[in-house]
XYZ file of C-alpha atoms in Angstrom:
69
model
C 64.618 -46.348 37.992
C 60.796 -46.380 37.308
C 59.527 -47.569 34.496
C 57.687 -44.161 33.717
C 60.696 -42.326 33.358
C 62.536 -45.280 31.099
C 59.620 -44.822 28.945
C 60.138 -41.298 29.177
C 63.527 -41.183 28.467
C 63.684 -43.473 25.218
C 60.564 -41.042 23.498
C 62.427 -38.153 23.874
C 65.726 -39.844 22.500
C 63.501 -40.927 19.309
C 61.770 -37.282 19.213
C 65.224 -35.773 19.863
C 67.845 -37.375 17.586
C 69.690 -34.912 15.280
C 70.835 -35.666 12.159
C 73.370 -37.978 11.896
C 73.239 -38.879 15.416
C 73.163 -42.289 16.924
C 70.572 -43.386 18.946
C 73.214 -44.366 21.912
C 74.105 -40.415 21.560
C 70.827 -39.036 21.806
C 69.606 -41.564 24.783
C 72.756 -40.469 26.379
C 72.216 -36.746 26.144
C 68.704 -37.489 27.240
C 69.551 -39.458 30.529
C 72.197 -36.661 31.165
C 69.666 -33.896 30.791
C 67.419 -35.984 32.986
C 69.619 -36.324 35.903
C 69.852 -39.802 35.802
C 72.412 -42.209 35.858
C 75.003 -43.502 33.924
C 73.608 -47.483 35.177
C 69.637 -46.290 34.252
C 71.315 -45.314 30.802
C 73.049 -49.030 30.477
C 70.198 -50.883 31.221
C 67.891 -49.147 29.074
C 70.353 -48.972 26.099
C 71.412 -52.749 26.897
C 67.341 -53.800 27.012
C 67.541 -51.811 23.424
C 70.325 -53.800 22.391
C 69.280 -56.824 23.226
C 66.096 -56.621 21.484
C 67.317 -55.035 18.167
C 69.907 -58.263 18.286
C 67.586 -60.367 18.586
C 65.091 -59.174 16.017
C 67.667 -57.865 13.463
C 66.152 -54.288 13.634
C 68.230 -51.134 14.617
C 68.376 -49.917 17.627
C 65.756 -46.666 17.198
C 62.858 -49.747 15.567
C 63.712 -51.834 18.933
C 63.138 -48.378 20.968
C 59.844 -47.645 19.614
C 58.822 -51.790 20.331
C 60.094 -51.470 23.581
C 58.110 -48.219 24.508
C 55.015 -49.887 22.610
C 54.928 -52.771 25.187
């Protein structure tokens, strides 16, 4: 998976998330609608994870740092 389109992928989950929707939801409908696969989606969501952990931040905060770096 390129970078670009991990990038690409977690701004349209944050632009993208309905209402009461999870982040996890939205990234997954995103990598879905995307084409990509179901291992790009768990190492982008685990990277998310991971961070937001870490931090103590949820997991749409650690999305935007991530995509900001």
């Amino acid at each position: 998976m390129r970078e670009q389109d991990k990038t690409r992928a977690i701004l349209d989950a944050i632009k993208d998330l309905h209402t009461n929707e999870t982040f996890e939801r939205a990234l997954g409908r995103i990598v879905r609608n995307r084409r990509m696969s179901y291992e790009d989606y768990m190492d982008i969501i685990a990277e998310i994870r991971e961070l937001a952990n870490k931090k103590k931040i949820d997991l749409v905060e650690a999305a935007r740092r991530i995509v900001k770096d």
